[in-house]
Each structure stands twice: as structure tokens, then as C-alpha cells.
């Protein structure tokens, strides 16, 4: 009978599950332009200037800011922009972070249009919050006046 060496089992350390990041909060939506690749990155971040710095390091490129807009729900704004520019999607370096958020927007008029679209998306999302808040306050006022 042949005896085979049995390898020692790898014991996994018990790790606390990583909490899922909540991006449906106030922050910023941004558009960065990469001259080397002639494409724009559309994304969301609480700290867009830091994000630009780390993306520049990750992609070995100097990214230029096209637009940064404050927004009350980052996910909604980013989804609006990604949907609007879905035909221009450009995949870059699948191993790198955020590789699906690049778009073939290279000319100056396209970047100006992107800047306007980004601000309009922010205005749309932010106004939804204000309209719903005003509606809620009005509803509460009506209920309170009928009760009292």
C-alpha cells in the first residue's frame, strides 16, 4: 500500500464581513478627462479631488477635471449620466478599479456638453429631494391643520 502525503489544510481566519459602502448619500459626481486615452471617466465620490489623484496614479495619467457637481444622491446622478452616455462606453484595463466608467468623449464640444449634462443631472436629482421635502412638509401641515 502506497501512502500519500496529505497536505495540511489551510485554515481561514475568521474575518468580519466588509460593510457595503452606501453611495446613496450626498457627495459629488465628476467627469475627468484623460488626454492620453482621449476618454472621460464619469463617477461618484465623497472626495473627488482625492479620487482624481489616485486614479491618475492607477492609470499612470494626468487626469484633468471636466466638471464636479455636488449632489444629494450620488448613485442617481451617476446612473443618469451613464445611461445618457451608454453608447459611448469604453472599457479600459479590466483589472483596474472603475474600468467600466470610461466613455469616448474626446472633443472640446463633447466635453462642454458633458459638463452641462453633469450639472443638469445634479440639478434634477437635487430638485427631486427639495420637491419631495416641500411636498412632505405641506402634507404634514395639512394633516396638522385638520387635526387641530
XYZ file of C-alpha atoms in Angstrom:
148
model
C 0.000 0.000 0.000
C 1.325 3.383 -1.027
C 0.978 6.181 1.426
C 0.463 9.596 0.028
C 1.428 12.685 1.895
C -1.627 14.659 2.847
C -1.200 18.386 2.680
C -2.086 20.416 5.707
C -5.468 22.162 5.368
C -5.379 25.900 5.039
C -7.174 27.438 7.964
C -9.022 30.583 7.146
C -9.035 33.312 9.680
C -12.455 34.460 10.701
C -12.859 37.929 9.249
C -15.594 40.371 9.900
C -17.571 40.837 6.674
C -16.772 44.107 4.977
C -19.643 46.567 5.268
C -21.136 47.540 1.930
C -20.467 51.146 1.027
C -23.560 53.336 0.871
C -23.382 55.689 -2.119
C -26.995 56.886 -1.918
C -25.849 59.805 0.177
C -24.746 63.384 -0.517
C -21.438 63.748 -2.308
C -20.214 64.653 -5.771
C -20.493 63.364 -9.324
C -17.499 64.079 -11.516
C -16.108 63.895 -15.030
C -12.351 63.561 -15.546
C -10.644 63.703 -18.954
C -7.614 61.588 -19.865
C -5.646 63.186 -22.726
C -3.521 60.090 -23.335
C -6.527 57.853 -23.961
C -8.911 60.569 -25.228
C -11.703 59.453 -22.897
C -13.662 60.709 -19.907
C -14.405 58.977 -16.619
C -17.816 59.595 -15.095
C -18.099 58.643 -11.466
C -19.108 59.470 -7.922
C -17.108 60.233 -4.827
C -17.305 61.949 -1.488
C -13.793 63.300 -2.130
C -13.429 63.889 -5.906
C -10.051 65.663 -5.719
C -8.534 62.702 -3.852
C -10.242 60.347 -6.307
C -8.634 62.172 -9.236
C -5.212 61.888 -7.615
C -5.499 58.130 -7.004
C -6.977 57.456 -10.450
C -4.104 59.405 -12.016
C -1.675 57.132 -10.192
C -3.619 53.972 -11.040
C -3.899 54.749 -14.757
C -0.465 56.427 -14.993
C -2.029 59.505 -16.492
C -2.678 63.104 -15.591
C -6.454 63.433 -15.448
C -7.980 66.853 -15.964
C -11.220 67.902 -14.285
C -14.083 68.493 -16.718
C -16.731 69.065 -14.048
C -17.533 68.314 -10.415
C -21.044 68.886 -9.070
C -22.462 68.481 -5.550
C -25.403 66.096 -5.389
C -27.739 64.717 -2.713
C -27.774 61.139 -4.063
C -24.568 60.147 -5.854
C -25.917 56.875 -7.289
C -28.887 58.503 -9.013
C -26.706 61.160 -10.648
C -24.133 58.655 -11.836
C -26.831 56.356 -13.263
C -28.411 59.236 -15.185
C -25.050 60.129 -16.751
C -24.067 56.523 -17.522
C -27.431 55.918 -19.151
C -27.200 59.124 -21.210
C -23.697 58.257 -22.488
C -24.197 54.463 -22.732
C -23.453 54.418 -26.492
C -20.043 55.989 -25.883
C -18.951 53.458 -23.223
C -15.309 52.441 -23.460
C -13.811 49.642 -21.353
C -10.293 50.206 -20.061
C -7.927 47.877 -18.221
C -10.399 45.323 -16.716
C -8.070 44.697 -13.785
C -8.226 48.300 -12.614
C -10.823 49.984 -10.429
C -13.677 51.725 -12.262
C -12.775 50.391 -15.711
C -16.418 50.385 -16.921
C -16.959 54.070 -16.226
C -14.914 55.395 -19.145
C -16.556 56.979 -22.172
C -15.278 58.006 -25.610
C -15.811 61.737 -25.171
C -12.772 63.473 -26.563
C -13.507 66.697 -28.451
C -13.878 70.015 -26.672
C -17.555 70.488 -27.695
C -18.347 66.981 -26.373
C -16.653 67.816 -23.073
C -18.603 71.090 -22.822
C -21.815 69.140 -23.444
C -20.727 66.645 -20.770
C -20.187 69.492 -18.304
C -23.722 70.756 -18.961
C -25.209 67.225 -18.740
C -23.428 66.604 -15.427
C -24.787 69.810 -13.890
C -28.280 69.124 -15.246
C -28.209 65.631 -13.707
C -27.186 67.153 -10.360
C -29.943 69.783 -10.599
C -32.522 67.121 -11.472
C -31.607 64.853 -8.547
C -31.276 67.711 -6.063
C -34.599 69.244 -7.123
C -36.332 65.870 -6.613
C -35.182 65.955 -3.000
C -36.389 69.525 -2.484
C -39.745 68.925 -4.181
C -40.364 65.793 -2.109
C -39.327 67.629 1.073
C -41.680 70.521 0.310
C -44.463 68.037 -0.513
C -43.893 66.219 2.766
C -43.917 69.456 4.759
C -47.136 70.525 3.008
C -48.754 67.157 3.733
C -47.790 67.378 7.411
C -49.143 70.949 7.579
C -52.460 69.856 6.034
C -52.796 66.936 8.442
C -51.929 69.097 11.441
C -54.401 71.833 10.467
C -57.180 69.246 10.041
C -56.357 67.577 13.363
C -56.095 70.787 15.369
